Coordinates of C-alpha atoms in Angstrom, one line a residue:
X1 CA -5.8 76.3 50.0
X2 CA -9.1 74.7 48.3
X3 CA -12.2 77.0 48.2
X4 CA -14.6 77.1 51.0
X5 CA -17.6 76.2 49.5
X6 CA -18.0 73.6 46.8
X7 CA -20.6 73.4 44.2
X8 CA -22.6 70.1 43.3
X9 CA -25.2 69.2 40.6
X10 CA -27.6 71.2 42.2
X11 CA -25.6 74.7 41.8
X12 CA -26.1 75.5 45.5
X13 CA -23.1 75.9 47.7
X14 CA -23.2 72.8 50.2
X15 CA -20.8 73.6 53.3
X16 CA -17.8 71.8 53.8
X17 CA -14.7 71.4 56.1
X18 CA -11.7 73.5 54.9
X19 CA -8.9 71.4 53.5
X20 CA -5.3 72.3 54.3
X21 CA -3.2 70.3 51.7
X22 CA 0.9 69.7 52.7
X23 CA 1.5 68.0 49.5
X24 CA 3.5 69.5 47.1
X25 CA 1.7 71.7 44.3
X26 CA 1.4 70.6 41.0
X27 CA 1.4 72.8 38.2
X28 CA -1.3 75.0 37.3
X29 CA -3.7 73.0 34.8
X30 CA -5.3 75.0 32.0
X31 CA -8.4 77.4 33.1
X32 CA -11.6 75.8 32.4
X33 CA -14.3 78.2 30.9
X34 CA -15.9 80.3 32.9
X35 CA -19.3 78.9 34.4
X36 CA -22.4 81.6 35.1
X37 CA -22.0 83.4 37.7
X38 CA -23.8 82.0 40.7
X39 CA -25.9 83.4 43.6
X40 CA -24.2 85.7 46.1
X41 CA -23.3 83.8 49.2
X42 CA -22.9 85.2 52.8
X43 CA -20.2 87.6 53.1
X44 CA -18.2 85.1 55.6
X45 CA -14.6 85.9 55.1
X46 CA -12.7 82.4 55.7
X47 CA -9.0 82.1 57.4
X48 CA -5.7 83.2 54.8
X49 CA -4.2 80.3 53.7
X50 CA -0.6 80.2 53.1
X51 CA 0.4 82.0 50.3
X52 CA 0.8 79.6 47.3
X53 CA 4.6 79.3 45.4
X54 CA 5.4 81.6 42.4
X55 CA 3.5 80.7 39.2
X56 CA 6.7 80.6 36.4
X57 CA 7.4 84.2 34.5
X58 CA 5.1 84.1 31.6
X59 CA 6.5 85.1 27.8
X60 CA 7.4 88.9 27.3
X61 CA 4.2 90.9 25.6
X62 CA 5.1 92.3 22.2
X63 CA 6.8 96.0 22.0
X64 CA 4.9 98.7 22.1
X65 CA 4.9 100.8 19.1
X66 CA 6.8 103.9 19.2
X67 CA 5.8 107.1 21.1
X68 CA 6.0 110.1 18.8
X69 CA 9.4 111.8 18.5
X70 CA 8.6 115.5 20.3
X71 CA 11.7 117.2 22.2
X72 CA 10.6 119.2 25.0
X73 CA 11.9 122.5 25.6
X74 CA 15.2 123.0 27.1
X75 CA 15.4 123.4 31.2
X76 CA 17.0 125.7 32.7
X77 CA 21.0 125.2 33.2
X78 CA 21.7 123.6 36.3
X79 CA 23.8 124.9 39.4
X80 CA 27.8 124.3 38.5
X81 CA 29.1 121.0 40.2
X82 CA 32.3 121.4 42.5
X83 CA 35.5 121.2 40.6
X84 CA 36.8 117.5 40.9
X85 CA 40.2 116.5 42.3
X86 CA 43.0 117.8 39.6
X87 CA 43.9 115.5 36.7
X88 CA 46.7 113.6 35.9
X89 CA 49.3 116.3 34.6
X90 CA 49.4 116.0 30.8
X91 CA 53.0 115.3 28.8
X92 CA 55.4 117.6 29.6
X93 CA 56.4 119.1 26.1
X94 CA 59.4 120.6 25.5
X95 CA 60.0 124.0 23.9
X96 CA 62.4 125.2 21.5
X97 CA 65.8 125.8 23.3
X98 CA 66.6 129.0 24.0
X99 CA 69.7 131.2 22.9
X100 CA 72.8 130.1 24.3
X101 CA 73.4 132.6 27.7
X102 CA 76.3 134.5 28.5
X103 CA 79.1 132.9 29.0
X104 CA 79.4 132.3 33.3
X105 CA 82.2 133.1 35.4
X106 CA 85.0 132.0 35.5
X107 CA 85.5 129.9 38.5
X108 CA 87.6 130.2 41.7
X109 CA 91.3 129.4 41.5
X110 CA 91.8 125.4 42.7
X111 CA 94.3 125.0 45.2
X112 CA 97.6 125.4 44.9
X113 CA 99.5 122.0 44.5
X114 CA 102.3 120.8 46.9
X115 CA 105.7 123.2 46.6
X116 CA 108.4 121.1 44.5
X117 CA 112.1 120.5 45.4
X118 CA 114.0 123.7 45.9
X119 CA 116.8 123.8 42.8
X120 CA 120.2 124.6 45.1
X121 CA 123.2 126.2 43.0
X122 CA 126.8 126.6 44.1
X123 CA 130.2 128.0 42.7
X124 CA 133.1 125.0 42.2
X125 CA 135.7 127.0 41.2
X126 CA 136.8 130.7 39.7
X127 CA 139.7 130.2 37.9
X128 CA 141.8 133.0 37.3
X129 CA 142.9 133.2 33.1
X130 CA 145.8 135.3 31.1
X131 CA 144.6 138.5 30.0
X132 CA 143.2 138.5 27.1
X133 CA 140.9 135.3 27.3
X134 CA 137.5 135.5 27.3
X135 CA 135.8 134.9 30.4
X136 CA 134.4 131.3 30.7
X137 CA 131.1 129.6 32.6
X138 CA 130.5 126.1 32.2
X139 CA 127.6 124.2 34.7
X140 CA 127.7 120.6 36.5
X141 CA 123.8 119.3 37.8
X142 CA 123.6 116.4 40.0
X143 CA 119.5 116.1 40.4
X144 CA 118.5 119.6 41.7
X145 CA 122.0 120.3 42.4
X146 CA 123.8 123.0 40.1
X147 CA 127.2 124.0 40.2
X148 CA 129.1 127.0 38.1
X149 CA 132.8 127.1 37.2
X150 CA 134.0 130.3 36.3
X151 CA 137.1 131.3 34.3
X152 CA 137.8 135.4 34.7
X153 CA 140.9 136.5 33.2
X154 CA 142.8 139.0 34.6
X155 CA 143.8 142.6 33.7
X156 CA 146.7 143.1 31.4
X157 CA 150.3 143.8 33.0
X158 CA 151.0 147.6 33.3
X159 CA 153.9 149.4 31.1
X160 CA 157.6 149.0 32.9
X161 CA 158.8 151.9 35.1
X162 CA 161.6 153.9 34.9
X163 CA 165.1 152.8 35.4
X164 CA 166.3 153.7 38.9
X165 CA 169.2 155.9 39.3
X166 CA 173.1 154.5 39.4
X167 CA 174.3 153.4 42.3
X168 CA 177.7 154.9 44.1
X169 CA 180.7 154.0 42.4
X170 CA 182.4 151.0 44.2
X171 CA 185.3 151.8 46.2
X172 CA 189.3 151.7 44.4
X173 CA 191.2 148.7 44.5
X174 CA 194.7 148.4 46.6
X175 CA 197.4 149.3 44.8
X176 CA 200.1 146.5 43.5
X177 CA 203.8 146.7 44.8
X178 CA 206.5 149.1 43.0
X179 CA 208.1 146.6 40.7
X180 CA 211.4 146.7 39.5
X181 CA 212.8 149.3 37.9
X182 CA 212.0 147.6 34.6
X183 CA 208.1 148.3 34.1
X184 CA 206.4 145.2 35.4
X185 CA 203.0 143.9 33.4
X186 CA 200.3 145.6 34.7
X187 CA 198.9 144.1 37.8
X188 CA 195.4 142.1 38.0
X189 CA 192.1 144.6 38.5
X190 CA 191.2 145.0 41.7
X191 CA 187.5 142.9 42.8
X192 CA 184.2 145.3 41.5
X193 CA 182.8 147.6 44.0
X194 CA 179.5 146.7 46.2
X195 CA 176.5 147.2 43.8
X196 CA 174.7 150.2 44.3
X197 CA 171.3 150.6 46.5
X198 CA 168.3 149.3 43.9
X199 CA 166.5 152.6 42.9
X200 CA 162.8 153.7 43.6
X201 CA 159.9 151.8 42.0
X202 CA 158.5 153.0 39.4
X203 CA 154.8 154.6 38.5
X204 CA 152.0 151.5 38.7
X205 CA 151.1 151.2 35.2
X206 CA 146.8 151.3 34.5
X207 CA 144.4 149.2 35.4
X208 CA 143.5 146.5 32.9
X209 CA 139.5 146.4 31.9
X210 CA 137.1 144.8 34.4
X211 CA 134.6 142.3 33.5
X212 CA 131.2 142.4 34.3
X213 CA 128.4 140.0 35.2
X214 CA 124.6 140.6 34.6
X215 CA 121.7 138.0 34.2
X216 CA 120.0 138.7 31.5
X217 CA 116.7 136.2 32.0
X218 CA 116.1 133.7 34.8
X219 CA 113.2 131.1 32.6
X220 CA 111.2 128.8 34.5
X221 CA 111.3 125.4 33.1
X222 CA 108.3 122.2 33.5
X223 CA 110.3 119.8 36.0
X224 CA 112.1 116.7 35.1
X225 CA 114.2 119.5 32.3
X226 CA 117.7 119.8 33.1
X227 CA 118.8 123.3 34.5
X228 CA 121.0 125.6 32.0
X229 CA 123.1 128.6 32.3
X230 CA 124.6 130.2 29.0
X231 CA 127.0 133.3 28.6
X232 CA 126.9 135.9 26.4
X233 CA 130.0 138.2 26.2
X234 CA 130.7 141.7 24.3
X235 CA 134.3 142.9 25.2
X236 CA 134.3 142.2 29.3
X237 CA 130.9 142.5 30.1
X238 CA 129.3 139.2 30.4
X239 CA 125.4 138.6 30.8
X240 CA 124.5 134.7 31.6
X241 CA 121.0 133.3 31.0
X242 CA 119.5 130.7 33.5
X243 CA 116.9 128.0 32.6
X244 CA 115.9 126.6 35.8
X245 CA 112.7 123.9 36.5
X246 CA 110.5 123.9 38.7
X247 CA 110.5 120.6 41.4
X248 CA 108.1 117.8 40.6
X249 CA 105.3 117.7 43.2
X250 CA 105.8 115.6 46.0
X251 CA 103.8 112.1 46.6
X252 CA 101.0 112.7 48.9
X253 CA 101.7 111.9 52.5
X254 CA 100.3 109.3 54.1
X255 CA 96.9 109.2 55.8
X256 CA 97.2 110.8 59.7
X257 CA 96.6 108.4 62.4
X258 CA 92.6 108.0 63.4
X259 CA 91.8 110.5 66.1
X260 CA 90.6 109.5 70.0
X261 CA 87.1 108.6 70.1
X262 CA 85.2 111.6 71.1
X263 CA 83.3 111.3 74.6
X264 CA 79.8 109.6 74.6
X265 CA 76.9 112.5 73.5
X266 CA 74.0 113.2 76.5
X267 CA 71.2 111.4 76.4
X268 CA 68.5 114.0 74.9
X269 CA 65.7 112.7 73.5
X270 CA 65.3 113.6 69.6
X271 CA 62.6 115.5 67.9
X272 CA 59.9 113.6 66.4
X273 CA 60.8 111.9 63.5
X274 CA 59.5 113.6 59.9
X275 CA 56.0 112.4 59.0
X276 CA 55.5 108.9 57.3
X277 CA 55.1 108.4 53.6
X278 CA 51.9 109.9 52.2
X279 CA 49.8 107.0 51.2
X280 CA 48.7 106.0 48.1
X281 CA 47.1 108.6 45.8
X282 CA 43.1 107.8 45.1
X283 CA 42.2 107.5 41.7
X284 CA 42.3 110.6 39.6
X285 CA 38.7 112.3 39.1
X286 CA 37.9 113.5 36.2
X287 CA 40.0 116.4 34.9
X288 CA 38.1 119.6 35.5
X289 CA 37.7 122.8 33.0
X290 CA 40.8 124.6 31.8
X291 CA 41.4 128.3 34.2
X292 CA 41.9 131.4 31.8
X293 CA 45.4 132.2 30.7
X294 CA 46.7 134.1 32.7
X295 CA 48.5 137.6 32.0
X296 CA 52.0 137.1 30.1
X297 CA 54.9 138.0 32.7
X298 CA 56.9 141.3 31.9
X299 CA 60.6 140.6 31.0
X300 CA 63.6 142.6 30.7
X301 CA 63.2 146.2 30.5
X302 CA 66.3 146.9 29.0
X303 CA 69.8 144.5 27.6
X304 CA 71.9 145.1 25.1
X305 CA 75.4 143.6 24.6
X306 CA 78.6 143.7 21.7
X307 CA 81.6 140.8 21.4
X308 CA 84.5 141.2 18.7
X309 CA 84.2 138.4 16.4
X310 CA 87.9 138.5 15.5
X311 CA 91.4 138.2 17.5
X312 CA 93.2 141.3 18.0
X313 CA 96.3 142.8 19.4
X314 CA 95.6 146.1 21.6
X315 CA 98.9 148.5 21.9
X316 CA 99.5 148.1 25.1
X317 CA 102.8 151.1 25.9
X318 CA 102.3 152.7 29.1
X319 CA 101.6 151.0 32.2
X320 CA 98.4 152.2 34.0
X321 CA 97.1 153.7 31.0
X322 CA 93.8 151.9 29.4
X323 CA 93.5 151.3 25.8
X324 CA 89.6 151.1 24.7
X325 CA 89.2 147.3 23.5
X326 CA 87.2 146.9 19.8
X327 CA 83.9 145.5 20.0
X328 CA 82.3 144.5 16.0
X329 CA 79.5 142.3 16.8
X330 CA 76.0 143.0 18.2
X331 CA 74.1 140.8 20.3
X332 CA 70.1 141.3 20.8
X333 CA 69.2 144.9 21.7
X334 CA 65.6 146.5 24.0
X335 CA 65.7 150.0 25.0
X336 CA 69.9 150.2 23.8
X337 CA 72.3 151.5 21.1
X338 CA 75.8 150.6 20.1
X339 CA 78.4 152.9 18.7
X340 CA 81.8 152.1 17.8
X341 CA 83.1 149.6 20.5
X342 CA 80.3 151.0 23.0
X343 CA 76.6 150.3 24.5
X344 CA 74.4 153.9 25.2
X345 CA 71.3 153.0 27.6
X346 CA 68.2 154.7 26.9
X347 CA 66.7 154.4 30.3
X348 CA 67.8 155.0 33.9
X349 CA 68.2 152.7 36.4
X350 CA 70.0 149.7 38.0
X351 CA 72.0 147.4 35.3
X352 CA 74.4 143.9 36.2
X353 CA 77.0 144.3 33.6
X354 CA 79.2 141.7 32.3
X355 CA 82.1 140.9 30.7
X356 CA 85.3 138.5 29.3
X357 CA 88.4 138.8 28.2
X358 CA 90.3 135.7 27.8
X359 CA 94.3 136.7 26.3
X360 CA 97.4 135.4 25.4
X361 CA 100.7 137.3 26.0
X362 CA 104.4 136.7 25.0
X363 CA 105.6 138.0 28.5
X364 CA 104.7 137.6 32.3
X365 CA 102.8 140.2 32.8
X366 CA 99.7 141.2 35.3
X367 CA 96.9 142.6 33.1
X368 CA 93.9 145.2 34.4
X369 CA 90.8 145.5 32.8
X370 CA 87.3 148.2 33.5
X371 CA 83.9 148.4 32.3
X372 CA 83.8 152.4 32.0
X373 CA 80.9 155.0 32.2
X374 CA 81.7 157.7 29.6
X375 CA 85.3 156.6 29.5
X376 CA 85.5 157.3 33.1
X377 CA 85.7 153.2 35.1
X378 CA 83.0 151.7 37.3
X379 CA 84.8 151.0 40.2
X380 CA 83.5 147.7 41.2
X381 CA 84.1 146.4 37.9
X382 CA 87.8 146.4 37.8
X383 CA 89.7 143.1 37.8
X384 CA 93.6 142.0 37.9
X385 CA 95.3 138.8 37.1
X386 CA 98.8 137.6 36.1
X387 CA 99.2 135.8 33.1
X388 CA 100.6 132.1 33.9
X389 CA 103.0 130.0 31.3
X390 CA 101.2 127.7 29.5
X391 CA 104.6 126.3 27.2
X392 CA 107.5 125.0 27.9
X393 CA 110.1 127.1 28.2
X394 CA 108.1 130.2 29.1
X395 CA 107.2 131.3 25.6
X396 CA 103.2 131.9 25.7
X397 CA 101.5 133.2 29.2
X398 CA 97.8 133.6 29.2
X399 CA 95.0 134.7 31.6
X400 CA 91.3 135.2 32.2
X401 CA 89.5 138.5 33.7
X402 CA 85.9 138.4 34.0
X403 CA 83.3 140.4 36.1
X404 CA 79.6 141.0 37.2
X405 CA 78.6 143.6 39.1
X406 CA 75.9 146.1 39.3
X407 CA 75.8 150.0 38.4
X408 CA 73.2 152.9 38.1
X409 CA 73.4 154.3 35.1
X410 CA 72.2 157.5 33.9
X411 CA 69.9 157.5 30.2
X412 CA 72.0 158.4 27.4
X413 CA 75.3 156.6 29.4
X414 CA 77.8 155.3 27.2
X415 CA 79.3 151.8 28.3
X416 CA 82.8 150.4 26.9
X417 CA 85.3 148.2 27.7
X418 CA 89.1 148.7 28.3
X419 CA 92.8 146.8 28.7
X420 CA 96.3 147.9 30.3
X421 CA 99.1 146.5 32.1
X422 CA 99.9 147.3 35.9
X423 CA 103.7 146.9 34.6
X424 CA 105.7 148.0 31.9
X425 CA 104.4 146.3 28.9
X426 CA 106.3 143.7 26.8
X427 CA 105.8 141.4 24.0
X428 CA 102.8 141.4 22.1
X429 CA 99.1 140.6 23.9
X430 CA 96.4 138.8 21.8
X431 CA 92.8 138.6 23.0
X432 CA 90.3 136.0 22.1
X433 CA 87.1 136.2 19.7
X434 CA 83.1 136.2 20.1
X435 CA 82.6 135.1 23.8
X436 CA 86.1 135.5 24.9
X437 CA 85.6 139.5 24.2
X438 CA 82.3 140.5 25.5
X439 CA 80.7 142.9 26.8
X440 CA 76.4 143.0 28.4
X441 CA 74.1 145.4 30.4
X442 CA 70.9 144.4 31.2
X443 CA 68.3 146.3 33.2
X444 CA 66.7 145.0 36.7
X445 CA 64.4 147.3 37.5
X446 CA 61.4 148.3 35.9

């Protein structure tokens, strides 16, 4: 919008109509210099115009020179934000490993497998032999099938007995006619007299020996081996031996028919179904300050534990009657002692202890074993098991007895470890080194 008044030659504001320009504004010529200031006119404020476009950005001044370094004193700490959402959970770095734990236990027995074919064994024949001979056995197997034939011979004959009286002398002849007066040849002898009656019998001479029969071992052979029987004999006693196998197991049956469908359910509405998956996890804030460690976690009050490092053969005699088992090696100790073969606790309390015995015997036998308190057993610790073949032929047997349990125990209690049979022992019984004889305590209260 133009000015109000103009000025003319004469210097003296003449009035004039205002001037409202629609044209487009040019740029902004250079400023003229500045004229005297003129007269004060009357203080007649005019209408706005419209405000005029944007003049272009002029060029930036020159910095400023640089304020004077000076650090103000420090203010006072501010109030603690909140603690931000957690952080991302930092690599997961793996410790050292550990010692290697006590050995678990054993687990339960698996199921015992279909029953085989039955072996069925008959007599063919007993043949009857002179005295003298030695008795006989021979076999015949068809499959599963065995037959015996048996050759016994029978006592000897007894001494003859006496000879029977003589019978009654048979009665006389007739006598021939007179002949002539001239002697006549002698006539023909009359016919023999009836034989006698036959006299008694005599004594029945002794009894020949008897033979005997006794098994001596019945074995149990793996199936698919042909059954045996072989004879032994010293005089008339007779011992066989049987080798008889066990019945491969049979093919699994076939699948059962598929049972009725059961009848249809009631209608009952369901609970609500679980809550849907959690949505997406917001960006991770900042991680905030690290807590204080916290207080290190107590451990095990008291352990202590021993394992022979070395087979060895206990002398198993008497059945019933435990033999001590030897036990070299130390494992870590807290709060325990070891004599020879033995653990003494220091402190009283409640312990779990453990042990293994894994053996090998030459003989079917069931084997006991007993974690004991001063030689005297902890009842819940006793275990049985039967040593099963593990050859061919029933030569090696072996078996497992393992237990956990847990005992109070008195301080200053000494802890062993101890065998026997429930049998008569036989053969010899090997048991197994390091963590196939062991023996742990370890303390669960405080």
């Amino acid at each position: 919008m133009s000015n109000f008044f103009n000025r003319n030659c004469c210097n003296r504001p003449c009035p004039r109509n205002v001037i409202i320009s629609n044209g487009i504004t040019g740029p902004t010529g250079p400023a003229g210099p500045v004229g005297p200031t003129g007269a004060t006119g009357p203080s007649i404020t005019g209408a706005i115009g419209p405000t005029g476009p944007t003049g272009p950005t002029g060029p930036t001044g020159p910095t400023g020179p640089i304020g004077l370094s000076v650090t103000g004193p420090t203010g006072p700490t501010g109030a603690t934000g909140s603690t931000g959402p957690t952080g991302a959970t930092g690599a997961s770095g793996t410790g050292a490993t550990g010692p290697t734990g006590a050995t678990g236990p054993t687990g339960p027995t698996g199921p015992t497998g279909p029953t085989g074919a039955t072996s069925t064994f008959t007599v063919a024949t007993t043949t009857t032999l002179a005295p003298g001979n030695d008795a006989t056995v021979t076999t015949t197997q068809t499959g599963s099938a065995v037959s015996f034939a048996f050759g016994i011979p029978r006592g000897a004959t007894g001494p003859t007995g006496a000879t029977g009286p003589t019978g009654p002398t048979g009665a006389t002849g007739p006598t021939g006619a007179t002949g002539a007066s001239v002697t006549g040849a002698t006539g023909p002898t009359g016919p023999t007299g009836a034989t006698g009656p036959t006299g008694p019998t005599g004594p029945t001479g002794p009894t020949g020996a008897t033979t005997t029969f006794s098994v001596a071992a019945t074995n149990t052979l793996d199936p698919g081996n042909d059954a045996s029987v072989s004879t032994s004999q010293t005089g008339s006693a007779v011992t066989l031996t049987f080798n008889i196998p066990r019945g491969d197991t049979g093919a699994t049956g076939d699948t059962g028919p598929t049972g009725a469908t059961g009848a249809t359910g009631a209608s009952v509405t369901g609970a609500t179904g679980p809550t849907g998956p959690t949505g997406a996890t917001g960006p991770t804030g900042a991680t905030g300050a690290s807590g204080a460690t916290g207080a290190t976690g107590a451990g095990l009050a008291a352990y202590g534990g021993l394992y022979n490092n070395a087979t060895q053969t206990p002398t198993l005699t008497t059945a019933n009657t435990f033999v001590q088992l030897e036990l070299n090696t130390e494992t870590p100790l807290l709060n325990t002692t070891t004599s020879a073969n033995a653990i003494t606790v220091t402190e009283a309390g409640d312990y779990e202890i453990y042990y293994n015995i894994d053996l090998t015997a030459t003989a079917e036998l069931t084997f006991s074993a007993e974690a004991r308190e001063n030689t005297t057993a902890i009842p819940q610790t006793v275990t049985t098991n039967t040593a099963t073949v593990t050859t061919t032929g029933g030569g090696t047997f072996n078996t497992s007895l393992t237990c956990s349990a847990i005992a109070t125990l008195a301080a200053s209690d000494v802890i062993d470890l101890a065998l026997t049979t429930t049998g008569t022992p036989s053969g010899t019984t090997t048991v197994q080194a390091n963590g196939s004889c062991i023996l742990t305590v370890k303390k669960l209260n405080d």
